[in-house]
PDB file of C-alpha atoms in Angstrom:
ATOM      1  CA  UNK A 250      23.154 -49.322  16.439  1.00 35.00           C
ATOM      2  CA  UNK A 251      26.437 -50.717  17.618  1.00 40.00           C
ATOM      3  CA  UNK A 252      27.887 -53.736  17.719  1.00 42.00           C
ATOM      4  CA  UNK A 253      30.655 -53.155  20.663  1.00 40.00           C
ATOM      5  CA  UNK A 254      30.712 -55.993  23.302  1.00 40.00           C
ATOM      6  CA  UNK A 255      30.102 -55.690  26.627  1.00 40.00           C
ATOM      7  CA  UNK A 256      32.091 -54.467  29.660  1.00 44.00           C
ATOM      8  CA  UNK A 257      34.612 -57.074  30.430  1.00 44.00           C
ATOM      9  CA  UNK A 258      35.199 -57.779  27.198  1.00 46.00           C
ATOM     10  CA  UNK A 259      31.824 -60.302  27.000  1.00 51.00           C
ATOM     11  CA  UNK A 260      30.232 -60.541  23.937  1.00 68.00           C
ATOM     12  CA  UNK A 261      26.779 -59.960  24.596  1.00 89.00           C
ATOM     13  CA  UNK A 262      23.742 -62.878  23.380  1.00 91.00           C
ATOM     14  CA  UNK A 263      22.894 -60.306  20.102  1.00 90.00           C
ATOM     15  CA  UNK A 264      26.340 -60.131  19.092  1.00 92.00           C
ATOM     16  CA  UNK A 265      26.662 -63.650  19.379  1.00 93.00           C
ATOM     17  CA  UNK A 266      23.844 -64.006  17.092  1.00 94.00           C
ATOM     18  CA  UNK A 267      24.716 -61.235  14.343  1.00 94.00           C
ATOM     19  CA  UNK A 268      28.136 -63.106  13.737  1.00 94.00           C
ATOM     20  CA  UNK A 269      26.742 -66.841  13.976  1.00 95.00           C
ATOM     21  CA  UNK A 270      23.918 -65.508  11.027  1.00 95.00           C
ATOM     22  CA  UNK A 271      27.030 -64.202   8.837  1.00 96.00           C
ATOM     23  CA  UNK A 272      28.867 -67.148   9.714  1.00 95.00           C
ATOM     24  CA  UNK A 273      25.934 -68.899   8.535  1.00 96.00           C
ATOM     25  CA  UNK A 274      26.278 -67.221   5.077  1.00 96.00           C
ATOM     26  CA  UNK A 275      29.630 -67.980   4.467  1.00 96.00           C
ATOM     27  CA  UNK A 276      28.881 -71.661   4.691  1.00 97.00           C
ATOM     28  CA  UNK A 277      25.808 -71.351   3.201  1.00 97.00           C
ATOM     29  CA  UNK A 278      28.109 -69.982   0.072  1.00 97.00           C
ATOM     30  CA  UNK A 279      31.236 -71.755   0.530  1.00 97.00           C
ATOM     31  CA  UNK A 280      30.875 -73.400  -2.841  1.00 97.00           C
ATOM     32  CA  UNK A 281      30.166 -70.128  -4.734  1.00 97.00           C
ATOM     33  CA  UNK A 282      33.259 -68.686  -3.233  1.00 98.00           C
ATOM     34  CA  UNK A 283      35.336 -70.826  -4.058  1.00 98.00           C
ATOM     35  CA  UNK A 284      33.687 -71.396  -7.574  1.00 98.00           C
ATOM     36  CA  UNK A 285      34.401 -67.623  -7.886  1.00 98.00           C
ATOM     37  CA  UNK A 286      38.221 -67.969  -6.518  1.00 98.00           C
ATOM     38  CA  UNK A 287      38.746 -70.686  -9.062  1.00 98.00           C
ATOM     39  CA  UNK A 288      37.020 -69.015 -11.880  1.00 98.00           C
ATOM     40  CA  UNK A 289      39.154 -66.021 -11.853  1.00 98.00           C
ATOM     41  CA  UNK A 290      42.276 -68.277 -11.036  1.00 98.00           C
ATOM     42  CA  UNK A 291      42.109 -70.092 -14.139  1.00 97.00           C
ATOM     43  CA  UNK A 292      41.389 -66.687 -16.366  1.00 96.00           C
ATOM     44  CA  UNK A 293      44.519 -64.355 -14.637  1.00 97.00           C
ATOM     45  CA  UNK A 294      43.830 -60.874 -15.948  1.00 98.00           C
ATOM     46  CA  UNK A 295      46.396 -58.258 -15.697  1.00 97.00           C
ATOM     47  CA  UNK A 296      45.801 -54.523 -14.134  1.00 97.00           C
ATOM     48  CA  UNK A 297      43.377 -52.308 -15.867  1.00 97.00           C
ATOM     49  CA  UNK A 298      42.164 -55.752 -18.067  1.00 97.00           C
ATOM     50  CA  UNK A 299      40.523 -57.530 -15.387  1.00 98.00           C
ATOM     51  CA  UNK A 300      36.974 -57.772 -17.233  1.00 98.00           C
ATOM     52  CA  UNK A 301      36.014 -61.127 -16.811  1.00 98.00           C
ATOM     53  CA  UNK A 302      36.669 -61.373 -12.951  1.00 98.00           C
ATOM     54  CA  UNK A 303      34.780 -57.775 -12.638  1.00 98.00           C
ATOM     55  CA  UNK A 304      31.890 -59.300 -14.199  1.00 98.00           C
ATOM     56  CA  UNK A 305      32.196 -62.371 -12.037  1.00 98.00           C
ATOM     57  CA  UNK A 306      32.405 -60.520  -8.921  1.00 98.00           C
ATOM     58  CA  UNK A 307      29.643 -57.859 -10.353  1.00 98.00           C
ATOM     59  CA  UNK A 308      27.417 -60.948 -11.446  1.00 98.00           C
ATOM     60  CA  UNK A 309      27.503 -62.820  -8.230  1.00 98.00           C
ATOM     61  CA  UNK A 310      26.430 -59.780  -5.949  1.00 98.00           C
ATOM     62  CA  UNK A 311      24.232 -58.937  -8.217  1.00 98.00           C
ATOM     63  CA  UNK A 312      22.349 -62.289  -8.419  1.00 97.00           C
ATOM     64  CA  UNK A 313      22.703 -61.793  -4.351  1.00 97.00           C
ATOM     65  CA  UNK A 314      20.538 -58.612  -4.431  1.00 97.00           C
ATOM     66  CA  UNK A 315      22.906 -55.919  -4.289  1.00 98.00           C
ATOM     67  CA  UNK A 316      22.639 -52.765  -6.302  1.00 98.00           C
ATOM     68  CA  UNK A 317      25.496 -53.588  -8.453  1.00 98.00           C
ATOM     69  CA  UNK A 318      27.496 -51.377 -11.489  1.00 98.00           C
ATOM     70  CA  UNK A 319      30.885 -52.629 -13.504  1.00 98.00           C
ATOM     71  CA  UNK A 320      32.749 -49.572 -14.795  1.00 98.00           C
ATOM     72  CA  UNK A 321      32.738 -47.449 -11.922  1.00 98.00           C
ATOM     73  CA  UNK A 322      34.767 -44.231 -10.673  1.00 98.00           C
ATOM     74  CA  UNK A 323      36.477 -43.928 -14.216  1.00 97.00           C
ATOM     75  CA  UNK A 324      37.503 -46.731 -14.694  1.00 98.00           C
ATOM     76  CA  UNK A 325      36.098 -50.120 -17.104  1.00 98.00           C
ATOM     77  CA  UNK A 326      36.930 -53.018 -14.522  1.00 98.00           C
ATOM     78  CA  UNK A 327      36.230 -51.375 -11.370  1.00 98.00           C
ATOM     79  CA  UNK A 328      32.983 -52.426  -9.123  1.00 98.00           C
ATOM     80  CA  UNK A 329      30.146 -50.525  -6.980  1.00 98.00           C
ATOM     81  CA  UNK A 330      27.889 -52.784  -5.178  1.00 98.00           C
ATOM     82  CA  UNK A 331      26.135 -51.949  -2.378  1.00 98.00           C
ATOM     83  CA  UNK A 332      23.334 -53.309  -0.098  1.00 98.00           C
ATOM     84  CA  UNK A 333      21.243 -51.809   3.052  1.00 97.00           C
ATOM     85  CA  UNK A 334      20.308 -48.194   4.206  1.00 96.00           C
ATOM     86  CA  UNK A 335      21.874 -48.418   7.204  1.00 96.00           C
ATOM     87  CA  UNK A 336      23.710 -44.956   8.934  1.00 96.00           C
ATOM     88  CA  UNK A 337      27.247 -46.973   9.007  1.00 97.00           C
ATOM     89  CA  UNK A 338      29.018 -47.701   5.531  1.00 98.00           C
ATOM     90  CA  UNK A 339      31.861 -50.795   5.776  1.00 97.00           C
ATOM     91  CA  UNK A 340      33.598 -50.790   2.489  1.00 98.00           C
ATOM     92  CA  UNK A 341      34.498 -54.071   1.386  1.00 98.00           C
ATOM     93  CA  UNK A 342      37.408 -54.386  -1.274  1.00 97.00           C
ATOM     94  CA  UNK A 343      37.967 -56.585  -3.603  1.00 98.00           C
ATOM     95  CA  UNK A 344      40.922 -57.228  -5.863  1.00 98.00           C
ATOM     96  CA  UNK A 345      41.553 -59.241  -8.826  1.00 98.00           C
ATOM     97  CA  UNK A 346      44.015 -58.370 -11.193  1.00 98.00           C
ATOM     98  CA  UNK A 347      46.740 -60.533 -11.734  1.00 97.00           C
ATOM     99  CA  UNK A 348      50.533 -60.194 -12.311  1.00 96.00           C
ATOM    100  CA  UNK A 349      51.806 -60.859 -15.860  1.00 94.00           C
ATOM    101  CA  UNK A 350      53.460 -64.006 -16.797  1.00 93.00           C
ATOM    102  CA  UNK A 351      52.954 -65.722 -13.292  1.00 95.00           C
ATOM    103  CA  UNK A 352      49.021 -65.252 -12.929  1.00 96.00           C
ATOM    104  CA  UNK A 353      47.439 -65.051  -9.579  1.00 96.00           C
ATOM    105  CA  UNK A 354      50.885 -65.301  -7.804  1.00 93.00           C
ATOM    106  CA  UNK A 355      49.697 -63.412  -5.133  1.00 92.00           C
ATOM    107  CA  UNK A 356      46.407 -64.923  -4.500  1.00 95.00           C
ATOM    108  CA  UNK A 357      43.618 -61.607  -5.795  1.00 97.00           C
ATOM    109  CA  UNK A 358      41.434 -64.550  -6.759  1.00 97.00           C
ATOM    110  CA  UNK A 359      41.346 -65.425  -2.889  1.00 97.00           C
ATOM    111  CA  UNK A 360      40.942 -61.794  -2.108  1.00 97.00           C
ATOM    112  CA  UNK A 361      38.339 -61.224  -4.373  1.00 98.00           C
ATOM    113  CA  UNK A 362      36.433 -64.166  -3.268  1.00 98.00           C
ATOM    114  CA  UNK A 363      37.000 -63.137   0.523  1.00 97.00           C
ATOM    115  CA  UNK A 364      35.862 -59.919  -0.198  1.00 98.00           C
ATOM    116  CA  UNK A 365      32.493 -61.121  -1.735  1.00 98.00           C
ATOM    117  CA  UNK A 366      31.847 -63.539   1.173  1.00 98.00           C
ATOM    118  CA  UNK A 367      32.379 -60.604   3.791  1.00 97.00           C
ATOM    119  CA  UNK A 368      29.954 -58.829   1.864  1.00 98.00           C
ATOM    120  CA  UNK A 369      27.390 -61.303   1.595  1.00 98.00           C
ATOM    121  CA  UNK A 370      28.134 -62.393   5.106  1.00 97.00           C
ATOM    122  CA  UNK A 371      27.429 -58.122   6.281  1.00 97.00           C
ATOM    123  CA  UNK A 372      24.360 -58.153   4.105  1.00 97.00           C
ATOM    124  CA  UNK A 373      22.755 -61.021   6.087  1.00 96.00           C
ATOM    125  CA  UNK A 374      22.935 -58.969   9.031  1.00 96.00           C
ATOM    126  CA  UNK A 375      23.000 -55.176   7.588  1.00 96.00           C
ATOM    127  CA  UNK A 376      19.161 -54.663   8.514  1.00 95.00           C
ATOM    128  CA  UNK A 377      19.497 -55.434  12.107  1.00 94.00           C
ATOM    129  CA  UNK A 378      23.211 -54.119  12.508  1.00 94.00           C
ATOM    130  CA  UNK A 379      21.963 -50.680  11.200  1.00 96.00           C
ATOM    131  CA  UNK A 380      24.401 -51.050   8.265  1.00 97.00           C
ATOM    132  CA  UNK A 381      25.175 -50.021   4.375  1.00 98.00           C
ATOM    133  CA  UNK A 382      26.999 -52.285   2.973  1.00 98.00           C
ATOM    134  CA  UNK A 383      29.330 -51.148   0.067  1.00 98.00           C
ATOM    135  CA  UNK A 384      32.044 -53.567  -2.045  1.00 98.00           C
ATOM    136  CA  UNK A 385      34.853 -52.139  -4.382  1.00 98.00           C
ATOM    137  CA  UNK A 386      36.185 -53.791  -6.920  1.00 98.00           C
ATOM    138  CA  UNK A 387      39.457 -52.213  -7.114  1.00 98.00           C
ATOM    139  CA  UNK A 388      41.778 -53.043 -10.174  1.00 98.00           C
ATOM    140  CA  UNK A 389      45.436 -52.844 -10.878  1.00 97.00           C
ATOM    141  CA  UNK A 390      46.754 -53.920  -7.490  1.00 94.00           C
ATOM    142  CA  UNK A 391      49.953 -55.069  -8.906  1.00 92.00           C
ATOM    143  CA  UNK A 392      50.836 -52.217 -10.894  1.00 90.00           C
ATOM    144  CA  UNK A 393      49.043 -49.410 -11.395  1.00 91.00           C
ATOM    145  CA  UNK A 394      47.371 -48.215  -8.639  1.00 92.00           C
ATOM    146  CA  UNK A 395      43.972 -48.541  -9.253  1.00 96.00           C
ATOM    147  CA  UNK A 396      42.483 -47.407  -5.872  1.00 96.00           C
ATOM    148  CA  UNK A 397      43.906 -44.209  -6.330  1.00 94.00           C
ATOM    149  CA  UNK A 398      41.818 -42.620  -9.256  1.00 97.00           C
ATOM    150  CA  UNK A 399      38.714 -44.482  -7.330  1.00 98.00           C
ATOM    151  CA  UNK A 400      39.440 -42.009  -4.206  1.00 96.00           C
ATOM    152  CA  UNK A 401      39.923 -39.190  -5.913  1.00 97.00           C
ATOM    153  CA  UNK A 402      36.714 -39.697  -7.568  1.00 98.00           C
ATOM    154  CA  UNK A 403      35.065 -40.563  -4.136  1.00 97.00           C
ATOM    155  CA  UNK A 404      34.464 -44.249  -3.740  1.00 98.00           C
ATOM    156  CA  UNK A 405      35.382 -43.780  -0.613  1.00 97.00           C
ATOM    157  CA  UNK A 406      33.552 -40.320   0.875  1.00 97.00           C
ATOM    158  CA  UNK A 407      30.510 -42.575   2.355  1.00 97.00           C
ATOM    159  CA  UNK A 408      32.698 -45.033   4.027  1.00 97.00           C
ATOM    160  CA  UNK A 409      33.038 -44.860   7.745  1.00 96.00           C
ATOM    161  CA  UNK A 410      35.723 -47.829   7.553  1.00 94.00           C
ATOM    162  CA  UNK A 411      37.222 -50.159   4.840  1.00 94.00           C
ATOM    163  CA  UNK A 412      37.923 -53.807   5.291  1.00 93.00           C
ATOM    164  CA  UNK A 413      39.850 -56.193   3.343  1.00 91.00           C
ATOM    165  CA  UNK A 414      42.063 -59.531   3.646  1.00 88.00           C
ATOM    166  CA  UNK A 415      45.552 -60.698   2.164  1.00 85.00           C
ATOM    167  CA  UNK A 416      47.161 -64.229   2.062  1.00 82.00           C
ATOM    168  CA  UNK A 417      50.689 -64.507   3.432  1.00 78.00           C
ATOM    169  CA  UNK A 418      52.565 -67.326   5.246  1.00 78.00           C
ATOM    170  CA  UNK A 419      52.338 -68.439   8.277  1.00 79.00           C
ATOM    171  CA  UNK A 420      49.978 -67.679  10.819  1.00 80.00           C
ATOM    172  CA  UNK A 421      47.153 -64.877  10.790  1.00 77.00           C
ATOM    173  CA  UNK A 422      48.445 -61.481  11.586  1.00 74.00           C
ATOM    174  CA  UNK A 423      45.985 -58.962  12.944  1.00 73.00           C
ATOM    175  CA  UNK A 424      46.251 -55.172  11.328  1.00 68.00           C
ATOM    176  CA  UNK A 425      47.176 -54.356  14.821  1.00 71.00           C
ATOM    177  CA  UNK A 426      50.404 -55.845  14.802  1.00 73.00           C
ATOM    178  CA  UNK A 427      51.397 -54.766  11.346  1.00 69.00           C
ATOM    179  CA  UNK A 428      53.675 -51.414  11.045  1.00 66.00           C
ATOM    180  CA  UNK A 429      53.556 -51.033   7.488  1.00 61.00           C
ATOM    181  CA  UNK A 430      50.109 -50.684   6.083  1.00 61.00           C
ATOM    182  CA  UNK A 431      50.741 -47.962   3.402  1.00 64.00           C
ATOM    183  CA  UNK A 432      53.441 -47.917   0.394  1.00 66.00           C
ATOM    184  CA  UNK A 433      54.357 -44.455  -2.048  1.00 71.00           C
ATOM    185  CA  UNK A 434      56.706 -44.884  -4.908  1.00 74.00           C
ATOM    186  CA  UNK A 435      59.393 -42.077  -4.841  1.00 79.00           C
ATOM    187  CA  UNK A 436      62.346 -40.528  -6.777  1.00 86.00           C
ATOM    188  CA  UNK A 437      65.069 -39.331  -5.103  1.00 84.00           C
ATOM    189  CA  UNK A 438      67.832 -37.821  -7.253  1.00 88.00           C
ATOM    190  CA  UNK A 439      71.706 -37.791  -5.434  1.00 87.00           C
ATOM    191  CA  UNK A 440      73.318 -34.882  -7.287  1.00 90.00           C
ATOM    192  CA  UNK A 441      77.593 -34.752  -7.124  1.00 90.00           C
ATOM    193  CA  UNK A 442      79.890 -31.765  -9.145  1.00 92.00           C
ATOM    194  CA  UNK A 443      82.591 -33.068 -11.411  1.00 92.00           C
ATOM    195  CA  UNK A 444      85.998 -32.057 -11.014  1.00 91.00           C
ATOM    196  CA  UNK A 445      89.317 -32.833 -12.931  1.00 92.00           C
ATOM    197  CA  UNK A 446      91.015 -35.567 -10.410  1.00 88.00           C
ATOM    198  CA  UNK A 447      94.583 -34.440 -10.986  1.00 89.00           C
ATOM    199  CA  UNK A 448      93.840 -30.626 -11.768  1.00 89.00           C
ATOM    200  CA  UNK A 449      91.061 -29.582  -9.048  1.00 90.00           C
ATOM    201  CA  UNK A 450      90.129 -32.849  -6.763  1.00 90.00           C
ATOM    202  CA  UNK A 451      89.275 -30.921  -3.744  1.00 90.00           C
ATOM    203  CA  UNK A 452      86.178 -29.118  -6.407  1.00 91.00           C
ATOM    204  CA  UNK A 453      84.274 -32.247  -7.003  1.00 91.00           C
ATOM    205  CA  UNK A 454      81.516 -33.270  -4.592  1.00 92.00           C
ATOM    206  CA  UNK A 455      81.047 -37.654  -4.811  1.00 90.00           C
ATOM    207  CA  UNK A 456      77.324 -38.100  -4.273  1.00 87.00           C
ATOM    208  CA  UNK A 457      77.891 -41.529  -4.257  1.00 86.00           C
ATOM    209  CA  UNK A 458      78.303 -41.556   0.544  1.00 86.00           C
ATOM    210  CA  UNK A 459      75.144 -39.547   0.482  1.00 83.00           C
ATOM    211  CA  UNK A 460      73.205 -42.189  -1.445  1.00 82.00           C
ATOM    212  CA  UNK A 461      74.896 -45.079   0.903  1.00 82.00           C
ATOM    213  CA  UNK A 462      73.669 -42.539   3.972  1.00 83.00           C
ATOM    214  CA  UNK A 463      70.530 -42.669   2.569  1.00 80.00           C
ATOM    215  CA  UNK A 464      69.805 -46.060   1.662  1.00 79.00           C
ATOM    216  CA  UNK A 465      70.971 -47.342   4.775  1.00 77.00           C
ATOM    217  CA  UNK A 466      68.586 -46.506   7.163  1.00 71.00           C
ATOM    218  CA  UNK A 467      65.554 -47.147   4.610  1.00 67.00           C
ATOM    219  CA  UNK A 468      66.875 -50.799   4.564  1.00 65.00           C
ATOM    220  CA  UNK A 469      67.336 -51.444   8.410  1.00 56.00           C
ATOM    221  CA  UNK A 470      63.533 -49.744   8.961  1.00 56.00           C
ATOM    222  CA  UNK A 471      61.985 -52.405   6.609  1.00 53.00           C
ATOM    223  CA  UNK A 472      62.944 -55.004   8.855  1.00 49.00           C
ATOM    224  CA  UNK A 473      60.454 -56.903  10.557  1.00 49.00           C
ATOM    225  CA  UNK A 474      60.683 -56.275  14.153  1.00 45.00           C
ATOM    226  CA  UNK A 475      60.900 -59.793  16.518  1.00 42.00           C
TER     227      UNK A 475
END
């Protein structure tokens, strides 16, 4: 069962209706949410320790219906809740650690509450949409990496797409227009040979222009293009 839109780009009368019932839901919850937001705003958790928003987030879907388990995929403050037997899986994430000394800096109390509205919103209309709905908790954002022991272990196999949000400044940018989407940490290790600088100068190798070569270009590609 699809949800495309028409041709022309006109969104047909069923469409219409799906997203006005999950639009429905989200106001019908906007209180919740941002109870929930609030809730794990005030009690900033860093990675790997988030257990009070896990049960928050855990609690709430659960109360909502969905099949819901805290201490998932190896690890204690990760989340599994899913709703609807649909043949599509969305995967919702959620996260909620925060980053030490400064709290929820960087808004995971918004995300997680975002996250839980999307997937309350989806559930309204998973029946009808042919859909399975399925939110991840995901700790250690920050630091840590917590989504990536959760794929190896396969929180992801049954998903046929993943969907979250993040705050930032300004106006809303679509995932379309974003080049970046993906980040790896890296060593890189710039090796030079010593030499004696009176004796033998023309032995000694300075890694020191290969790093500069290096570096360079890595700092002109993060620039945001205009």
């Amino acid at each position: 069962m699809t949800l495309a839109t028409s041709a022309g780009d006109t969104t047909d009368a069923r469409t219409v209706a799906l997203k006005d019932a999950a639009a429905q839901i989200i106001r019908n919850n906007e209180q919740k949410l941002l109870e929930l937001s609030h809730r794990i705003h005030d009690t900033p958790e860093i990675a790997f320790e988030e257990h009070r928003a896990a049960a928050l987030v855990g609690d709430t879907l659960r109360n909502a219906g969905f099949d819901t388990a805290v201490g998932v995929y190896g690890l204690d403050t990760a989340v599994e809740a899913t709703y609807g037997s649909g043949d599509l899986t969305v995967a919702i994430c959620a996260e909620y650690d925060a980053l030490p000394e400064v709290g929820h800096a960087c808004g995971h109390n918004m995300i997680a509450a975002a996250g839980v509205g999307t997937a309350l919103a989806l559930a309204a209309v998973a029946d009808e949409a042919g859909l399975r709905i399925k939110l991840l908790g995901t700790p250690a954002e920050e630091h840590g990496g917590g989504k990536i022991p959760m794929l190896e272990a396969g929180a992801w196999e049954d998903a046929a797409l993943s969907l979250m949000v993040h705050g930032t400044s300004g106006t809303d940018m679509p995932c379309a227009s974003l080049w970046m989407q993906a980040v790896d940490r890296f060593e890189v290790t710039f090796t030079g040979r010593a030499a004696h600088a009176a004796g033998a100068p023309e032995h000694g190798i300075n890694a020191g222009p290969d790093l500069h070569s290096f570096s360079t270009p890595v700092n002109v590609s993060v620039v945001p293009a205009r």
